[in-house]
PDB file of C-alpha atoms in Angstrom:
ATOM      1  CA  UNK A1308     -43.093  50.082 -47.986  1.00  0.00           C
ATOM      2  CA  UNK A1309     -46.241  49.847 -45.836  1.00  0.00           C
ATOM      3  CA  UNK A1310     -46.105  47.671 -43.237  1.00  0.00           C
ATOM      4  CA  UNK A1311     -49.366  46.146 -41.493  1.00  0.00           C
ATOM      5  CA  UNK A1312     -50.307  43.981 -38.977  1.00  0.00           C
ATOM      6  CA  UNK A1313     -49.793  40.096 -38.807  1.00  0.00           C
ATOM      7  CA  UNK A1314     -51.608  38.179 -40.707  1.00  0.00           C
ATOM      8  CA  UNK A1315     -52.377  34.306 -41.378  1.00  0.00           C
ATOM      9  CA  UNK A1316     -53.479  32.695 -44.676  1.00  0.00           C
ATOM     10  CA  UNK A1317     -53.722  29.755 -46.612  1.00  0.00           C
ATOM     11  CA  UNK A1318     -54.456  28.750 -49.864  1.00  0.00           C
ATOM     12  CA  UNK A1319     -53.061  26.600 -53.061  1.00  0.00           C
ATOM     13  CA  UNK A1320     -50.302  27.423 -54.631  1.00  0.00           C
ATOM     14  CA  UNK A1321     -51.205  28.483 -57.992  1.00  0.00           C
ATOM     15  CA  UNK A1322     -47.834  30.326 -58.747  1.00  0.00           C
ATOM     16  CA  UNK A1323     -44.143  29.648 -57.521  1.00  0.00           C
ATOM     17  CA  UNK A1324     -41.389  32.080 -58.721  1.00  0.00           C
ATOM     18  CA  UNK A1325     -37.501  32.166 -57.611  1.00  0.00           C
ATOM     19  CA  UNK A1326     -35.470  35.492 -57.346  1.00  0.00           C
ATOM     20  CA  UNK A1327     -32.365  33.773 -55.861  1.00  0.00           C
ATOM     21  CA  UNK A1328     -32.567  34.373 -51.839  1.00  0.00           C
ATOM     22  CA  UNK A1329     -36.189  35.350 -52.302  1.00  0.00           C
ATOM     23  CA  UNK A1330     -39.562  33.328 -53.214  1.00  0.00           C
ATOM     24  CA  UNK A1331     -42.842  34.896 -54.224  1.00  0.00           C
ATOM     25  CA  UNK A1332     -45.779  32.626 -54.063  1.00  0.00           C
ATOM     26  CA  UNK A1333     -49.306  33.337 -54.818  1.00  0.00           C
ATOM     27  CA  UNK A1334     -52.158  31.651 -53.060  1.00  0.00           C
ATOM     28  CA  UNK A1335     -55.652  31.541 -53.831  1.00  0.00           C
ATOM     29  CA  UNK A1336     -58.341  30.783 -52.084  1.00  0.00           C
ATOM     30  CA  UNK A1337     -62.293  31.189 -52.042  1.00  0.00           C
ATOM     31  CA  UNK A1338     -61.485  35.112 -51.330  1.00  0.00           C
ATOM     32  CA  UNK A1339     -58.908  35.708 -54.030  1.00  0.00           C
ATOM     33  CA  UNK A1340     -55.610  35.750 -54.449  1.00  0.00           C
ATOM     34  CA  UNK A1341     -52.724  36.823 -52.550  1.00  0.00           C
ATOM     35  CA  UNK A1342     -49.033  37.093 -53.051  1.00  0.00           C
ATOM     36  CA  UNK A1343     -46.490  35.974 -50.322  1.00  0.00           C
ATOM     37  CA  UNK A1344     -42.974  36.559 -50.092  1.00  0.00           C
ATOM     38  CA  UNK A1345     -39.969  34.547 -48.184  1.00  0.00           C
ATOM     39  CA  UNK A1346     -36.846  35.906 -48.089  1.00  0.00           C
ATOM     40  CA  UNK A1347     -33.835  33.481 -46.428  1.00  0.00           C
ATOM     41  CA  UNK A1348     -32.427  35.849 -44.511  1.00  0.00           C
ATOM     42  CA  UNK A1349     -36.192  36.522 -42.134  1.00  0.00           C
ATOM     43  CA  UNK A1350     -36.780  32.185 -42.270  1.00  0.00           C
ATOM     44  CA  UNK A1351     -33.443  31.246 -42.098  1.00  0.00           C
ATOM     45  CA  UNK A1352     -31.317  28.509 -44.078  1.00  0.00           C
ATOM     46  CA  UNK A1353     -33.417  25.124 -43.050  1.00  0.00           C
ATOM     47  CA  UNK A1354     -36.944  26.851 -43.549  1.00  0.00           C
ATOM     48  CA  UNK A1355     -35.944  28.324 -46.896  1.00  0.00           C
ATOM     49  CA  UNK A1356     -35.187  24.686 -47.595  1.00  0.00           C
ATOM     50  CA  UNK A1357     -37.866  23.514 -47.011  1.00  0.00           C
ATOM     51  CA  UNK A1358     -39.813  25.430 -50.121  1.00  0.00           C
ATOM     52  CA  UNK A1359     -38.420  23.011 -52.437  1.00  0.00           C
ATOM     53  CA  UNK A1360     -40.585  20.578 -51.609  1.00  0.00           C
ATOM     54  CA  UNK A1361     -43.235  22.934 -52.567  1.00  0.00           C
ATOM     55  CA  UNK A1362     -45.337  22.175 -55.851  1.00  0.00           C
ATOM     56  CA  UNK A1363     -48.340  23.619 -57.621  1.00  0.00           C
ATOM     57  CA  UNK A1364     -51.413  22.744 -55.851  1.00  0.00           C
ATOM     58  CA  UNK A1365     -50.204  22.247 -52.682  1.00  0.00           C
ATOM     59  CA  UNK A1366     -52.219  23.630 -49.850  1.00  0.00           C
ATOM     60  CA  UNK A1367     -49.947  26.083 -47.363  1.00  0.00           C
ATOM     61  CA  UNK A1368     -50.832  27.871 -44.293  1.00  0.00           C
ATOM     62  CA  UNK A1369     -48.665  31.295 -43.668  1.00  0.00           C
ATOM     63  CA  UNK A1370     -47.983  33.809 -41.329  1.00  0.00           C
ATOM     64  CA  UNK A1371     -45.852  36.944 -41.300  1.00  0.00           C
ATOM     65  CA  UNK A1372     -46.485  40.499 -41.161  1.00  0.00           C
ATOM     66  CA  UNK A1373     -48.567  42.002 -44.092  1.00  0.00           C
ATOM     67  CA  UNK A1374     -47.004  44.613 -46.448  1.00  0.00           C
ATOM     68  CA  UNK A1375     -47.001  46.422 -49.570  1.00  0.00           C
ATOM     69  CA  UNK A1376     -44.791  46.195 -52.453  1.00  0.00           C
ATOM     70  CA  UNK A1377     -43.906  49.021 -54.317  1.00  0.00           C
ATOM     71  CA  UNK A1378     -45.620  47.759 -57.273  1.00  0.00           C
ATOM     72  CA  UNK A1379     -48.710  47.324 -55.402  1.00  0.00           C
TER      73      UNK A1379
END
């Protein structure tokens, strides 16, 4: 995995998709599109939480440390 530097974005949520203790979201923006990833055990328990509330359209703002996937 590449890591890179940190990074904030935001953008509407125009995909929301649960692997158990991880969540990929993809925002898009007047750029493009980007993929995030939360994973309970970096945000903790109340934070992870708070994703429920999430819906499709919503506008987010995020920061973290950018990376690469292995499937790009």
């Amino acid at each position: 995995h590449e890591v890179g530097p940190n990074v904030r974005v935001a953008g509407r949520i125009i995909l929301f998709r649960t692997a158990g203790k991880l969540i990929f979201i993809t925002l898009r923006d007047w750029t493009g599109d980007i993929q995030i990833a939360i994973s309970k055990a970096e945000v903790g328990d109340d934070a992870f939480a708070l994703t429920k509330l999430f819906d499709l359209g919503d506008l987010i703002g995020v920061d973290g440390r950018l990376g690469r996937t292995n499937t790009g």
